[in-house]
Amino acid sequence: MKIICVGRNYTAHIEELKNEKPKDPVLFLKPDTSILLRKQPFIIPEFSEDVQHEVEILVKINKMGKHIDRKFAHKYYDEIGLGIDFTARDLQTQLKEKGLPWEKAKGFDGATVIGDFIPKEEFKDVNNINFSLEKNGKVVQKGNTLLMLWKIEELIEYISKYFTLKIGDVIFTGTPSGVAKVFPNDTLSGFIENNELFSIKIK
Ligand code: ZN
């Protein structure tokens, strides 16, 4: 499986990182080896002084497709989840400044948290889903899919122009504002509406 991530999909997060608003979605991939194993803690890697959490809505692909029209995009997924795109922000900033690919900052072992999924039919409208991240019991990131610059079905259309989507692939749809550094002993818990979909200990 592959993990396709969307960068800069929420205006407030673009502003907090002082990035330009893109004309097209920013895409990057994370290797499957970056997935944090279930129930394992996230270990801060020694090569970063500033690993940050990015909570994101996930879409799990259930059918192979290429050049998917947005009209039919709803047929290519039936589960929505929540995860964290951990980012070594210091390393990413250095790489970005040099115009280099930023995989090392986002694709390292453990950098991808994939929580539980919820069947799509349980949502009245996938473009109006509240989600949040709590750090040690306090809300630190909050978003709603309504605020995405590119909505789920537009993303499926756009991504599938470049990458064939296969069963089991997961799309990370971008983070809202509130990204921040994690510290040892933090606990990060992710929620869609009131359902807790993961809880991760930092070491
Ligand atoms: Zn992200």
mmCIF file of C-alpha atoms and ligand atoms in Angstrom:
data_model
loop_
_atom_site.group_PDB
_atom_site.id
_atom_site.type_symbol
_atom_site.label_atom_id
_atom_site.label_comp_id
_atom_site.label_asym_id
_atom_site.label_seq_id
_atom_site.Cartn_x
_atom_site.Cartn_y
_atom_site.Cartn_z
ATOM 1 C CA MET A 1 0.000 0.000 0.000
ATOM 2 C CA LYS A 2 1.019 3.582 -0.310
ATOM 3 C CA ILE A 3 0.345 6.680 1.739
ATOM 4 C CA ILE A 4 -0.407 9.809 -0.240
ATOM 5 C CA CYS A 5 -0.328 13.065 1.696
ATOM 6 C CA VAL A 6 -1.740 16.448 0.847
ATOM 7 C CA GLY A 7 0.108 19.522 2.057
ATOM 8 C CA ARG A 8 -1.340 23.003 2.540
ATOM 9 C CA ASN A 9 -5.022 22.100 2.439
ATOM 10 C CA TYR A 10 -6.219 24.424 5.234
ATOM 11 C CA THR A 11 -5.736 28.184 5.004
ATOM 12 C CA ALA A 12 -4.970 28.757 8.698
ATOM 13 C CA HIS A 13 -2.177 26.143 8.625
ATOM 14 C CA ILE A 14 -0.673 27.661 5.450
ATOM 15 C CA GLU A 15 -0.536 30.967 7.293
ATOM 16 C CA GLU A 16 1.027 29.550 10.468
ATOM 17 C CA LEU A 17 3.929 28.074 8.450
ATOM 18 C CA LYS A 18 4.125 31.208 6.254
ATOM 19 C CA ASN A 19 3.733 29.114 3.121
ATOM 20 C CA GLU A 20 2.267 30.363 -0.141
ATOM 21 C CA LYS A 21 -1.222 29.243 -1.025
ATOM 22 C CA PRO A 22 -0.747 26.655 -3.784
ATOM 23 C CA LYS A 23 -2.543 26.706 -7.161
ATOM 24 C CA ASP A 24 -2.778 22.908 -7.092
ATOM 25 C CA PRO A 25 -2.724 20.487 -4.167
ATOM 26 C CA VAL A 26 0.777 19.772 -2.820
ATOM 27 C CA LEU A 27 1.317 15.991 -2.798
ATOM 28 C CA PHE A 28 3.972 13.810 -1.254
ATOM 29 C CA LEU A 29 4.271 10.127 -0.333
ATOM 30 C CA LYS A 30 5.245 8.369 2.862
ATOM 31 C CA PRO A 31 6.596 4.782 2.712
ATOM 32 C CA ASP A 32 4.613 1.992 4.383
ATOM 33 C CA THR A 33 7.582 1.456 6.718
ATOM 34 C CA SER A 34 6.741 4.809 8.340
ATOM 35 C CA ILE A 35 3.523 3.397 9.842
ATOM 36 C CA LEU A 36 3.676 3.291 13.623
ATOM 37 C CA LEU A 37 2.706 -0.191 14.780
ATOM 38 C CA ARG A 38 -0.534 -0.419 16.751
ATOM 39 C CA LYS A 39 -0.218 0.226 20.469
ATOM 40 C CA GLN A 40 3.425 1.240 20.126
ATOM 41 C CA PRO A 41 4.708 4.570 21.460
ATOM 42 C CA PHE A 42 6.111 7.171 19.078
ATOM 43 C CA ILE A 43 9.842 7.538 19.726
ATOM 44 C CA ILE A 44 11.252 10.981 18.944
ATOM 45 C CA PRO A 45 14.110 10.352 16.480
ATOM 46 C CA GLU A 46 17.585 11.535 17.435
ATOM 47 C CA PHE A 47 17.973 13.577 14.220
ATOM 48 C CA SER A 48 15.302 16.133 15.122
ATOM 49 C CA GLU A 49 14.844 18.741 17.846
ATOM 50 C CA ASP A 50 11.377 19.680 16.677
ATOM 51 C CA VAL A 51 9.016 16.837 15.784
ATOM 52 C CA GLN A 52 5.501 18.208 15.380
ATOM 53 C CA HIS A 53 2.076 16.559 15.256
ATOM 54 C CA GLU A 54 -0.227 17.097 12.278
ATOM 55 C CA VAL A 55 -3.649 15.534 12.799
ATOM 56 C CA GLU A 56 -5.394 14.668 9.527
ATOM 57 C CA ILE A 57 -8.552 13.065 8.181
ATOM 58 C CA LEU A 58 -7.744 9.835 6.312
ATOM 59 C CA VAL A 59 -9.474 8.255 3.343
ATOM 60 C CA LYS A 60 -8.993 4.553 2.668
ATOM 61 C CA ILE A 61 -9.201 3.507 -0.994
ATOM 62 C CA ASN A 62 -11.307 0.395 -1.622
ATOM 63 C CA LYS A 63 -11.105 0.058 -5.404
ATOM 64 C CA MET A 64 -8.335 0.392 -7.956
ATOM 65 C CA GLY A 65 -8.599 3.462 -10.155
ATOM 66 C CA LYS A 66 -6.788 5.907 -12.391
ATOM 67 C CA HIS A 67 -8.047 9.199 -13.839
ATOM 68 C CA ILE A 68 -11.064 9.069 -11.541
ATOM 69 C CA ASP A 69 -13.609 11.769 -12.282
ATOM 70 C CA ARG A 70 -14.764 13.571 -9.128
ATOM 71 C CA LYS A 71 -18.355 12.537 -9.972
ATOM 72 C CA PHE A 72 -17.371 8.903 -9.404
ATOM 73 C CA ALA A 73 -14.800 9.460 -6.652
ATOM 74 C CA HIS A 74 -17.312 8.468 -3.939
ATOM 75 C CA LYS A 75 -17.172 4.881 -5.273
ATOM 76 C CA TYR A 76 -13.482 4.569 -4.486
ATOM 77 C CA TYR A 77 -13.609 4.833 -0.704
ATOM 78 C CA ASP A 78 -15.967 3.696 2.004
ATOM 79 C CA GLU A 79 -14.086 4.479 5.205
ATOM 80 C CA ILE A 80 -12.875 7.671 6.838
ATOM 81 C CA GLY A 81 -10.252 7.673 9.543
ATOM 82 C CA LEU A 82 -7.892 9.877 11.477
ATOM 83 C CA GLY A 83 -4.125 9.875 11.783
ATOM 84 C CA ILE A 84 -0.997 11.870 12.471
ATOM 85 C CA ASP A 85 1.564 12.949 9.916
ATOM 86 C CA PHE A 86 4.533 13.410 12.284
ATOM 87 C CA THR A 87 6.966 15.925 10.844
ATOM 88 C CA ALA A 88 10.559 16.704 11.818
ATOM 89 C CA ARG A 89 9.932 20.410 11.233
ATOM 90 C CA ASP A 90 13.557 21.516 11.674
ATOM 91 C CA LEU A 91 14.719 19.021 9.059
ATOM 92 C CA GLN A 92 11.828 19.851 6.733
ATOM 93 C CA THR A 93 12.627 23.568 6.941
ATOM 94 C CA GLN A 94 16.289 22.935 6.039
ATOM 95 C CA LEU A 95 15.299 20.715 3.109
ATOM 96 C CA LYS A 96 12.675 23.186 1.864
ATOM 97 C CA GLU A 97 15.190 26.046 1.974
ATOM 98 C CA LYS A 98 17.503 24.034 -0.270
ATOM 99 C CA GLY A 99 14.650 23.036 -2.566
ATOM 100 C CA LEU A 100 15.220 19.382 -1.673
ATOM 101 C CA PRO A 101 12.574 16.659 -1.254
ATOM 102 C CA TRP A 102 11.388 16.454 2.346
ATOM 103 C CA GLU A 103 10.829 12.665 2.679
ATOM 104 C CA LYS A 104 13.416 12.346 5.455
ATOM 105 C CA ALA A 105 11.374 14.783 7.544
ATOM 106 C CA LYS A 106 8.067 12.954 7.082
ATOM 107 C CA GLY A 107 8.781 9.405 5.944
ATOM 108 C CA PHE A 108 10.980 8.148 8.761
ATOM 109 C CA ASP A 109 10.040 5.021 10.733
ATOM 110 C CA GLY A 110 7.078 5.692 13.007
ATOM 111 C CA ALA A 111 6.139 9.015 11.398
ATOM 112 C CA THR A 112 2.699 7.816 10.278
ATOM 113 C CA VAL A 113 -0.113 7.106 12.709
ATOM 114 C CA ILE A 114 -3.171 5.436 11.198
ATOM 115 C CA GLY A 115 -6.017 5.226 13.688
ATOM 116 C CA ASP A 116 -9.337 3.419 13.427
ATOM 117 C CA PHE A 117 -11.703 3.966 10.499
ATOM 118 C CA ILE A 118 -15.436 4.710 10.470
ATOM 119 C CA PRO A 119 -17.748 3.597 7.621
ATOM 120 C CA LYS A 120 -18.516 6.498 5.307
ATOM 121 C CA GLU A 121 -22.284 5.884 5.565
ATOM 122 C CA GLU A 122 -22.142 6.903 9.224
ATOM 123 C CA PHE A 123 -21.511 10.490 8.152
ATOM 124 C CA LYS A 124 -24.317 12.692 6.915
ATOM 125 C CA ASP A 125 -21.845 14.718 4.883
ATOM 126 C CA VAL A 126 -18.154 13.881 4.438
ATOM 127 C CA ASN A 127 -17.583 17.570 3.762
ATOM 128 C CA ASN A 128 -18.702 18.487 7.252
ATOM 129 C CA ILE A 129 -16.780 16.315 9.709
ATOM 130 C CA ASN A 130 -15.378 17.737 12.948
ATOM 131 C CA PHE A 131 -12.086 16.320 14.145
ATOM 132 C CA SER A 132 -9.566 17.210 16.819
ATOM 133 C CA LEU A 133 -6.346 16.272 18.527
ATOM 134 C CA GLU A 134 -5.898 16.365 22.277
ATOM 135 C CA LYS A 135 -2.506 16.599 23.911
ATOM 136 C CA ASN A 136 -2.554 15.406 27.507
ATOM 137 C CA GLY A 137 -6.325 15.896 27.567
ATOM 138 C CA LYS A 138 -6.313 19.430 26.112
ATOM 139 C CA VAL A 139 -7.483 20.218 22.565
ATOM 140 C CA VAL A 140 -4.523 21.455 20.485
ATOM 141 C CA GLN A 141 -5.801 21.034 16.914
ATOM 142 C CA LYS A 142 -9.355 21.307 15.668
ATOM 143 C CA GLY A 143 -10.673 21.117 12.148
ATOM 144 C CA ASN A 144 -13.657 20.510 9.938
ATOM 145 C CA THR A 145 -13.466 19.016 6.455
ATOM 146 C CA LEU A 146 -15.620 21.935 5.284
ATOM 147 C CA LEU A 147 -12.498 24.096 5.598
ATOM 148 C CA MET A 148 -10.390 22.013 3.194
ATOM 149 C CA LEU A 149 -9.241 23.941 0.124
ATOM 150 C CA TRP A 150 -9.616 20.704 -1.866
ATOM 151 C CA LYS A 151 -12.378 18.395 -0.697
ATOM 152 C CA ILE A 152 -12.017 14.605 -0.485
ATOM 153 C CA GLU A 153 -13.511 13.865 -3.906
ATOM 154 C CA GLU A 154 -11.508 16.584 -5.639
ATOM 155 C CA LEU A 155 -8.373 15.144 -4.046
ATOM 156 C CA ILE A 156 -9.171 11.644 -5.349
ATOM 157 C CA GLU A 157 -9.625 13.086 -8.840
ATOM 158 C CA TYR A 158 -6.391 15.073 -8.669
ATOM 159 C CA ILE A 159 -4.216 12.364 -7.070
ATOM 160 C CA SER A 160 -5.412 9.683 -9.507
ATOM 161 C CA LYS A 161 -4.177 11.739 -12.476
ATOM 162 C CA TYR A 162 -0.656 11.029 -11.269
ATOM 163 C CA PHE A 163 -0.835 7.870 -9.168
ATOM 164 C CA THR A 164 -2.980 4.802 -9.736
ATOM 165 C CA LEU A 165 -4.928 4.309 -6.537
ATOM 166 C CA LYS A 166 -5.031 0.762 -5.219
ATOM 167 C CA ILE A 167 -7.085 -1.028 -2.589
ATOM 168 C CA GLY A 168 -5.734 -0.211 0.857
ATOM 169 C CA ASP A 169 -3.978 3.020 -0.102
ATOM 170 C CA VAL A 170 -4.521 5.778 2.444
ATOM 171 C CA ILE A 171 -4.815 9.494 1.701
ATOM 172 C CA PHE A 172 -3.789 11.984 4.394
ATOM 173 C CA THR A 173 -5.864 15.045 3.545
ATOM 174 C CA GLY A 174 -3.834 17.785 5.241
ATOM 175 C CA THR A 175 -3.673 19.335 8.683
ATOM 176 C CA PRO A 176 -5.525 22.295 10.175
ATOM 177 C CA SER A 177 -3.644 24.878 12.263
ATOM 178 C CA GLY A 178 -2.243 24.193 15.713
ATOM 179 C CA VAL A 179 0.729 21.987 14.797
ATOM 180 C CA ALA A 180 3.268 21.941 17.630
ATOM 181 C CA LYS A 181 6.296 20.176 19.020
ATOM 182 C CA VAL A 182 5.854 16.924 20.934
ATOM 183 C CA PHE A 183 7.707 16.046 24.140
ATOM 184 C CA PRO A 184 8.478 12.769 25.914
ATOM 185 C CA ASN A 185 5.533 11.589 28.040
ATOM 186 C CA ASP A 186 2.943 13.497 25.988
ATOM 187 C CA THR A 187 -0.175 11.553 25.083
ATOM 188 C CA LEU A 188 -1.863 12.432 21.791
ATOM 189 C CA SER A 189 -5.464 11.344 21.241
ATOM 190 C CA GLY A 190 -7.395 11.862 18.032
ATOM 191 C CA PHE A 191 -11.153 12.316 17.703
ATOM 192 C CA ILE A 192 -13.703 12.418 14.911
ATOM 193 C CA GLU A 193 -16.741 14.054 16.464
ATOM 194 C CA ASN A 194 -16.745 12.291 19.873
ATOM 195 C CA ASN A 195 -15.111 9.022 18.825
ATOM 196 C CA GLU A 196 -11.530 8.439 19.906
ATOM 197 C CA LEU A 197 -9.706 6.821 16.983
ATOM 198 C CA PHE A 198 -6.200 6.631 18.404
ATOM 199 C CA SER A 199 -4.169 7.412 21.489
ATOM 200 C CA ILE A 200 -0.381 7.547 21.246
ATOM 201 C CA LYS A 201 2.269 7.915 23.900
ATOM 202 C CA ILE A 202 5.429 9.900 23.036
ATOM 203 C CA LYS A 203 8.847 8.634 24.166
HETATM 204 ZN ZN ZN B 1 0.547 16.678 6.838
#
